[in-house]
C-alpha cells in the first residue's frame, strides 16, 4: 500500500485520525481574539481550547494553556489585557489543545494546578484511539505541580475561583472553574458551543458522562451566567440546553439502531445525526460523532 492509501483506509476506519496534527498545525497561523467578559475576567480564543484570564495584582491566572505555536500572539493578547505577570495556570483536563502550552507558561512564571488525572495522563505515554495518536510523557515543566481530587477554591485578585471535578465526562480529568463574583463559568470540554463534541473513551470519557456533565452545568448556571465552553463562542444557559438536547436526541437515535442489531458501519451509513449536521457538524465530523455515541450505548 502507498502511504496515501494507508492514510485513506485508516481515515475510513478512524474518522478522527489526523486531527491532532491538523490542530497543532493550524495554531501556527491562528488569530487570537480577546473578549472582556465581566469584572477582571477575559477570554482568549483561537489557539486550541478557550483560555480564561483573570488579571490583577496577584498576577494573571489562566484557565487552559492553548497551543505553543501561538505563544507570541497569546503573549501580545495577554499584555493588552494588563501588564500583570503570569503566575497561575489551571488545566480543565489533560488534552493537548488545553495543555500543550503548559511548558512555556510554566517557564514564564505559572504554577500549574489541575485534577490528579490530568497529571497522571500527562506523566505517562497516553494513547487516544479515536485520534489514532499516542502522546509521549510531557516534559517535567509541563506537569501540574499541584493536583486535587474533588474540589479546590482559590482566592486571587479579589476573586473566588471554585474548581470542581465532574467525575468521568469528556475524559476522567475534567474540571469546571467558576469565577464566583463575576459569575463566569469555564466548563472546559464538557461543552462545545455550536459544534459536536469530541469524547475521549481512551481516558474515561463517554456519551453518558458527557450528558451527565451537561446536566451538572445546567444545574449550576443561571440565566445571567457567562459560560466559557472548551470550543466555540462564550454562551449562555439556553445554548447549553440546546447542546444537552442535541446529545440526548442523537444518543436515543443511535441506541435504538444499535438495539436493532445494526453495526457501527450501518449506523454511520444511516446518518443518525443528519438533521443536526448543518448546525453542529463543522468541527468534529458527523461520522466521528456518530461513532463516539455508538460505542457508548
Ligand atoms: Zn478535550
Short mmCIF file of N, CA and C in Angstrom, two decimals, residues 28 51 67 74 94 99 120 130 147 154 199 205 209 218 231 240 250 279:
data_model
loop_
_atom_site.label_atom_id
_atom_site.label_comp_id
_atom_site.label_asym_id
_atom_site.label_seq_id
_atom_site.Cartn_x
_atom_site.Cartn_y
_atom_site.Cartn_z
N UNK A 28 -0.28 27.56 14.37
CA UNK A 28 0.85 28.41 13.96
C UNK A 28 0.37 29.69 13.29
N UNK A 51 -9.26 30.03 26.46
CA UNK A 51 -8.43 30.35 27.63
C UNK A 51 -9.10 31.47 28.42
N UNK A 67 -2.03 26.58 22.56
CA UNK A 67 -1.01 25.86 21.79
C UNK A 67 0.27 26.69 21.74
N UNK A 74 -0.46 34.90 21.82
CA UNK A 74 -1.09 34.82 23.14
C UNK A 74 -0.43 35.84 24.08
N UNK A 94 -6.67 17.01 30.55
CA UNK A 94 -5.30 16.73 30.10
C UNK A 94 -5.05 16.91 28.62
N UNK A 99 -3.29 21.81 27.08
CA UNK A 99 -2.08 21.68 27.91
C UNK A 99 -0.76 21.79 27.14
N UNK A 120 -1.70 12.56 35.90
CA UNK A 120 -1.47 11.14 35.59
C UNK A 120 -1.30 10.93 34.08
N UNK A 130 -9.31 7.20 19.27
CA UNK A 130 -10.14 7.88 18.28
C UNK A 130 -9.43 9.05 17.60
N UNK A 147 -2.14 19.12 42.45
CA UNK A 147 -3.35 18.49 41.93
C UNK A 147 -4.38 18.36 43.06
N UNK A 154 -9.72 28.81 45.07
CA UNK A 154 -8.60 29.75 45.04
C UNK A 154 -9.12 31.15 45.33
N UNK A 199 -15.31 13.06 22.31
CA UNK A 199 -15.43 12.34 23.58
C UNK A 199 -14.30 11.33 23.62
N UNK A 205 -13.75 9.02 29.12
CA UNK A 205 -14.93 9.76 28.69
C UNK A 205 -15.98 8.84 28.11
N UNK A 209 -21.37 10.10 30.25
CA UNK A 209 -20.65 11.03 31.12
C UNK A 209 -20.75 12.46 30.61
N UNK A 218 -25.91 22.64 33.77
CA UNK A 218 -27.21 23.33 33.75
C UNK A 218 -27.71 23.62 35.17
N UNK A 231 -14.70 24.78 23.40
CA UNK A 231 -14.61 25.18 22.00
C UNK A 231 -15.90 25.88 21.61
N UNK A 240 -26.66 26.13 26.22
CA UNK A 240 -26.25 24.90 26.88
C UNK A 240 -27.39 23.86 26.88
N UNK A 250 -29.59 12.52 19.83
CA UNK A 250 -28.75 11.66 18.98
C UNK A 250 -28.43 10.36 19.72
N UNK A 279 -25.98 22.53 11.64
CA UNK A 279 -25.65 23.42 12.74
C UNK A 279 -24.39 22.97 13.50
#
